mmCIF file of N, CA, C and O in Angstrom:
data_model
loop_
_atom_site.group_PDB
_atom_site.id
_atom_site.type_symbol
_atom_site.label_atom_id
_atom_site.label_comp_id
_atom_site.label_asym_id
_atom_site.label_seq_id
_atom_site.Cartn_x
_atom_site.Cartn_y
_atom_site.Cartn_z
ATOM 1 N N UNK G 1 6.997 13.604 -3.245
ATOM 2 C CA UNK G 1 7.318 13.323 -1.857
ATOM 3 C C UNK G 1 8.600 12.494 -1.809
ATOM 4 O O UNK G 1 8.720 11.490 -2.502
ATOM 5 N N UNK G 2 9.519 12.943 -1.026
ATOM 6 C CA UNK G 2 10.761 12.198 -0.819
ATOM 7 C C UNK G 2 11.018 12.074 0.680
ATOM 8 O O UNK G 2 10.675 12.958 1.451
ATOM 9 N N UNK G 3 11.635 10.975 1.050
ATOM 10 C CA UNK G 3 11.997 10.783 2.447
ATOM 11 C C UNK G 3 13.130 11.725 2.816
ATOM 12 O O UNK G 3 14.117 11.819 2.088
ATOM 13 N N UNK G 4 12.960 12.394 3.925
ATOM 14 C CA UNK G 4 14.032 13.243 4.432
ATOM 15 C C UNK G 4 15.020 12.359 5.183
ATOM 16 O O UNK G 4 14.727 11.221 5.530
ATOM 17 N N UNK G 5 16.189 12.894 5.403
ATOM 18 C CA UNK G 5 17.265 12.128 6.047
ATOM 19 C C UNK G 5 16.814 11.534 7.381
ATOM 20 O O UNK G 5 17.018 10.349 7.642
ATOM 21 N N UNK G 6 16.201 12.337 8.236
ATOM 22 C CA UNK G 6 15.798 11.843 9.555
ATOM 23 C C UNK G 6 14.657 10.821 9.450
ATOM 24 O O UNK G 6 14.565 9.912 10.265
ATOM 25 N N UNK G 7 13.806 10.943 8.444
ATOM 26 C CA UNK G 7 12.741 9.964 8.248
ATOM 27 C C UNK G 7 13.331 8.614 7.835
ATOM 28 O O UNK G 7 12.912 7.567 8.333
ATOM 29 N N UNK G 8 14.290 8.656 6.928
ATOM 30 C CA UNK G 8 14.899 7.418 6.468
ATOM 31 C C UNK G 8 15.666 6.728 7.597
ATOM 32 O O UNK G 8 15.578 5.513 7.755
ATOM 33 N N UNK G 9 16.370 7.491 8.394
ATOM 34 C CA UNK G 9 17.138 6.883 9.484
ATOM 35 C C UNK G 9 16.218 6.229 10.512
ATOM 36 O O UNK G 9 16.618 5.293 11.191
ATOM 37 N N UNK G 10 14.968 6.707 10.597
ATOM 38 C CA UNK G 10 14.007 6.102 11.510
ATOM 39 C C UNK G 10 13.573 4.706 11.089
ATOM 40 O O UNK G 10 13.210 3.889 11.925
ATOM 41 N N UNK G 11 13.604 4.412 9.796
ATOM 42 C CA UNK G 11 13.154 3.103 9.315
ATOM 43 C C UNK G 11 14.281 2.271 8.706
ATOM 44 O O UNK G 11 14.072 1.116 8.358
ATOM 45 N N UNK G 12 15.456 2.837 8.614
ATOM 46 C CA UNK G 12 16.578 2.167 7.952
ATOM 47 C C UNK G 12 16.868 0.787 8.539
ATOM 48 O O UNK G 12 17.138 -0.164 7.812
ATOM 49 N N UNK G 13 16.762 0.646 9.838
ATOM 50 C CA UNK G 13 17.087 -0.631 10.486
ATOM 51 C C UNK G 13 16.051 -1.709 10.184
ATOM 52 O O UNK G 13 16.317 -2.887 10.356
ATOM 53 N N UNK G 14 14.865 -1.311 9.724
ATOM 54 C CA UNK G 14 13.805 -2.262 9.419
ATOM 55 C C UNK G 14 13.935 -2.856 8.012
ATOM 56 O O UNK G 14 13.279 -3.845 7.698
ATOM 57 N N UNK G 15 14.755 -2.248 7.200
ATOM 58 C CA UNK G 15 14.908 -2.676 5.810
ATOM 59 C C UNK G 15 15.984 -3.748 5.692
ATOM 60 O O UNK G 15 16.932 -3.786 6.475
ATOM 61 N N UNK G 16 15.846 -4.634 4.698
ATOM 62 C CA UNK G 16 16.869 -5.676 4.530
ATOM 63 C C UNK G 16 18.194 -5.073 4.079
ATOM 64 O O UNK G 16 18.232 -4.061 3.389
ATOM 65 N N UNK G 17 19.271 -5.712 4.509
ATOM 66 C CA UNK G 17 20.601 -5.276 4.068
ATOM 67 C C UNK G 17 20.793 -5.722 2.624
ATOM 68 O O UNK G 17 20.390 -6.809 2.233
ATOM 69 N N UNK G 18 21.418 -4.855 1.868
ATOM 70 C CA UNK G 18 21.637 -5.168 0.457
ATOM 71 C C UNK G 18 22.852 -6.076 0.313
ATOM 72 O O UNK G 18 23.868 -5.875 0.961
ATOM 73 N N UNK G 19 22.687 -7.063 -0.549
ATOM 74 C CA UNK G 19 23.763 -8.015 -0.791
ATOM 75 C C UNK G 19 23.905 -8.231 -2.282
ATOM 76 O O UNK G 19 22.968 -8.075 -3.037
ATOM 77 N N UNK G 20 25.061 -8.614 -2.686
ATOM 78 C CA UNK G 20 25.284 -8.930 -4.095
ATOM 79 C C UNK G 20 25.413 -7.693 -4.964
ATOM 80 O O UNK G 20 25.818 -6.626 -4.511
ATOM 81 N N UNK G 21 25.020 -7.839 -6.184
ATOM 82 C CA UNK G 21 25.172 -6.794 -7.186
ATOM 83 C C UNK G 21 23.938 -5.877 -7.189
ATOM 84 O O UNK G 21 23.077 -5.981 -8.051
ATOM 85 N N UNK G 22 23.843 -4.999 -6.211
ATOM 86 C CA UNK G 22 22.704 -4.086 -6.076
ATOM 87 C C UNK G 22 23.065 -2.756 -6.721
ATOM 88 O O UNK G 22 24.110 -2.184 -6.447
ATOM 89 N N UNK G 23 22.164 -2.260 -7.560
ATOM 90 C CA UNK G 23 22.445 -1.022 -8.277
ATOM 91 C C UNK G 23 21.654 0.164 -7.744
ATOM 92 O O UNK G 23 21.795 1.260 -8.238
ATOM 93 N N UNK G 24 20.791 -0.040 -6.754
ATOM 94 C CA UNK G 24 19.982 1.037 -6.209
ATOM 95 C C UNK G 24 19.931 0.887 -4.685
ATOM 96 O O UNK G 24 19.818 -0.228 -4.172
ATOM 97 N N UNK G 25 20.038 1.989 -3.982
ATOM 98 C CA UNK G 25 19.989 1.897 -2.528
ATOM 99 C C UNK G 25 18.534 1.912 -2.042
ATOM 100 O O UNK G 25 17.616 2.273 -2.773
ATOM 101 N N UNK G 26 18.330 1.483 -0.796
ATOM 102 C CA UNK G 26 16.987 1.366 -0.251
ATOM 103 C C UNK G 26 16.248 2.698 -0.234
ATOM 104 O O UNK G 26 15.053 2.750 -0.497
ATOM 105 N N UNK G 27 16.941 3.758 0.088
ATOM 106 C CA UNK G 27 16.286 5.070 0.164
ATOM 107 C C UNK G 27 15.760 5.499 -1.201
ATOM 108 O O UNK G 27 14.634 5.982 -1.314
ATOM 109 N N UNK G 28 16.551 5.319 -2.238
ATOM 110 C CA UNK G 28 16.115 5.680 -3.577
ATOM 111 C C UNK G 28 14.938 4.802 -4.017
ATOM 112 O O UNK G 28 14.008 5.275 -4.661
ATOM 113 N N UNK G 29 14.966 3.533 -3.658
ATOM 114 C CA UNK G 29 13.863 2.628 -3.981
ATOM 115 C C UNK G 29 12.584 3.079 -3.297
ATOM 116 O O UNK G 29 11.513 3.119 -3.899
ATOM 117 N N UNK G 30 12.677 3.443 -2.032
ATOM 118 C CA UNK G 30 11.495 3.907 -1.313
ATOM 119 C C UNK G 30 10.959 5.210 -1.895
ATOM 120 O O UNK G 30 9.748 5.393 -2.015
ATOM 121 N N UNK G 31 11.865 6.107 -2.265
ATOM 122 C CA UNK G 31 11.431 7.359 -2.881
ATOM 123 C C UNK G 31 10.723 7.105 -4.207
ATOM 124 O O UNK G 31 9.710 7.742 -4.508
ATOM 125 N N UNK G 32 11.224 6.167 -4.986
ATOM 126 C CA UNK G 32 10.571 5.817 -6.245
ATOM 127 C C UNK G 32 9.198 5.210 -5.987
ATOM 128 O O UNK G 32 8.226 5.530 -6.680
ATOM 129 N N UNK G 33 9.095 4.373 -4.988
ATOM 130 C CA UNK G 33 7.820 3.760 -4.638
ATOM 131 C C UNK G 33 6.812 4.806 -4.172
ATOM 132 O O UNK G 33 5.640 4.774 -4.555
ATOM 133 N N UNK G 34 7.254 5.751 -3.363
ATOM 134 C CA UNK G 34 6.369 6.832 -2.920
ATOM 135 C C UNK G 34 5.901 7.675 -4.096
ATOM 136 O O UNK G 34 4.721 8.042 -4.177
ATOM 137 N N UNK G 35 6.798 7.974 -5.007
ATOM 138 C CA UNK G 35 6.436 8.746 -6.195
ATOM 139 C C UNK G 35 5.399 7.982 -7.020
ATOM 140 O O UNK G 35 4.401 8.537 -7.466
ATOM 141 N N UNK G 36 5.637 6.700 -7.201
ATOM 142 C CA UNK G 36 4.745 5.853 -7.985
ATOM 143 C C UNK G 36 3.352 5.792 -7.361
ATOM 144 O O UNK G 36 2.346 5.912 -8.059
ATOM 145 N N UNK G 37 3.288 5.638 -6.044
ATOM 146 C CA UNK G 37 1.997 5.586 -5.358
ATOM 147 C C UNK G 37 1.261 6.921 -5.435
ATOM 148 O O UNK G 37 0.053 6.960 -5.665
ATOM 149 N N UNK G 38 1.972 7.995 -5.227
ATOM 150 C CA UNK G 38 1.350 9.320 -5.213
ATOM 151 C C UNK G 38 0.830 9.719 -6.588
ATOM 152 O O UNK G 38 -0.249 10.291 -6.716
ATOM 153 N N UNK G 39 1.575 9.423 -7.636
ATOM 154 C CA UNK G 39 1.234 9.883 -8.975
ATOM 155 C C UNK G 39 0.466 8.863 -9.811
ATOM 156 O O UNK G 39 -0.057 9.215 -10.865
ATOM 157 N N UNK G 40 0.434 7.628 -9.372
ATOM 158 C CA UNK G 40 -0.306 6.607 -10.095
ATOM 159 C C UNK G 40 0.201 6.367 -11.504
ATOM 160 O O UNK G 40 -0.562 6.014 -12.392
ATOM 161 N N UNK G 41 1.479 6.549 -11.710
ATOM 162 C CA UNK G 41 2.055 6.361 -13.045
ATOM 163 C C UNK G 41 2.548 4.926 -13.202
ATOM 164 O O UNK G 41 2.611 4.169 -12.255
ATOM 165 N N UNK G 42 2.890 4.566 -14.406
ATOM 166 C CA UNK G 42 3.495 3.251 -14.617
ATOM 167 C C UNK G 42 4.970 3.333 -14.233
ATOM 168 O O UNK G 42 5.543 4.417 -14.131
ATOM 169 N N UNK G 43 5.568 2.178 -14.017
ATOM 170 C CA UNK G 43 6.991 2.161 -13.644
ATOM 171 C C UNK G 43 7.841 2.833 -14.712
ATOM 172 O O UNK G 43 8.802 3.505 -14.432
ATOM 173 N N UNK G 44 7.472 2.640 -15.961
ATOM 174 C CA UNK G 44 8.247 3.207 -17.074
ATOM 175 C C UNK G 44 8.227 4.730 -17.076
ATOM 176 O O UNK G 44 9.082 5.357 -17.676
ATOM 177 N N UNK G 45 7.224 5.325 -16.436
ATOM 178 C CA UNK G 45 7.084 6.783 -16.423
ATOM 179 C C UNK G 45 7.759 7.457 -15.234
ATOM 180 O O UNK G 45 7.605 8.662 -15.045
ATOM 181 N N UNK G 46 8.484 6.694 -14.432
ATOM 182 C CA UNK G 46 9.203 7.304 -13.312
ATOM 183 C C UNK G 46 10.262 8.268 -13.842
ATOM 184 O O UNK G 46 10.904 7.993 -14.855
ATOM 185 N N UNK G 47 10.473 9.384 -13.161
ATOM 186 C CA UNK G 47 11.521 10.321 -13.588
ATOM 187 C C UNK G 47 12.901 9.660 -13.544
ATOM 188 O O UNK G 47 13.149 8.737 -12.767
ATOM 189 N N UNK G 48 13.790 10.147 -14.354
ATOM 190 C CA UNK G 48 15.127 9.569 -14.452
ATOM 191 C C UNK G 48 15.939 9.737 -13.168
ATOM 192 O O UNK G 48 16.926 9.037 -12.972
ATOM 193 N N UNK G 49 15.524 10.622 -12.282
ATOM 194 C CA UNK G 49 16.259 10.814 -11.020
ATOM 195 C C UNK G 49 16.264 9.550 -10.161
ATOM 196 O O UNK G 49 17.105 9.391 -9.287
ATOM 197 N N UNK G 50 15.317 8.648 -10.407
ATOM 198 C CA UNK G 50 15.265 7.393 -9.660
ATOM 199 C C UNK G 50 16.072 6.290 -10.320
ATOM 200 O O UNK G 50 16.207 5.210 -9.778
ATOM 201 N N UNK G 51 16.582 6.539 -11.478
ATOM 202 C CA UNK G 51 17.357 5.551 -12.203
ATOM 203 C C UNK G 51 16.510 4.797 -13.199
ATOM 204 O O UNK G 51 15.341 5.122 -13.428
ATOM 205 N N UNK G 52 17.088 3.783 -13.767
ATOM 206 C CA UNK G 52 16.407 2.966 -14.755
ATOM 207 C C UNK G 52 15.249 2.209 -14.093
ATOM 208 O O UNK G 52 15.428 1.562 -13.068
ATOM 209 N N UNK G 53 14.065 2.252 -14.670
ATOM 210 C CA UNK G 53 12.906 1.612 -14.061
ATOM 211 C C UNK G 53 13.067 0.104 -13.943
ATOM 212 O O UNK G 53 12.512 -0.515 -13.048
ATOM 213 N N UNK G 54 13.870 -0.510 -14.804
ATOM 214 C CA UNK G 54 14.127 -1.960 -14.720
ATOM 215 C C UNK G 54 14.793 -2.312 -13.395
ATOM 216 O O UNK G 54 14.514 -3.339 -12.819
ATOM 217 N N UNK G 55 15.673 -1.447 -12.937
ATOM 218 C CA UNK G 55 16.405 -1.698 -11.692
ATOM 219 C C UNK G 55 15.471 -1.598 -10.503
ATOM 220 O O UNK G 55 15.561 -2.357 -9.557
ATOM 221 N N UNK G 56 14.533 -0.670 -10.554
ATOM 222 C CA UNK G 56 13.621 -0.455 -9.436
ATOM 223 C C UNK G 56 12.609 -1.591 -9.334
ATOM 224 O O UNK G 56 12.317 -2.086 -8.249
ATOM 225 N N UNK G 57 12.078 -2.033 -10.451
ATOM 226 C CA UNK G 57 11.050 -3.065 -10.449
ATOM 227 C C UNK G 57 11.607 -4.419 -10.041
ATOM 228 O O UNK G 57 10.991 -5.162 -9.320
ATOM 229 N N UNK G 58 12.814 -4.739 -10.480
ATOM 230 C CA UNK G 58 13.391 -6.052 -10.178
ATOM 231 C C UNK G 58 13.944 -6.035 -8.841
ATOM 232 O O UNK G 58 14.352 -6.155 -8.010
#
């Protein structure tokens, strides 16, 4: 499950603005979180399309 463009734009204003040295955008983080919840996998088992799991967890 991934957020579609119109779904993300509906909640984008509710998310905090990114500041500093951020390596992942909010949409990708939410997609990784949805994948993690749906599949019940560990963070380390996330597909590489979401980026390095260290970046997502921190």
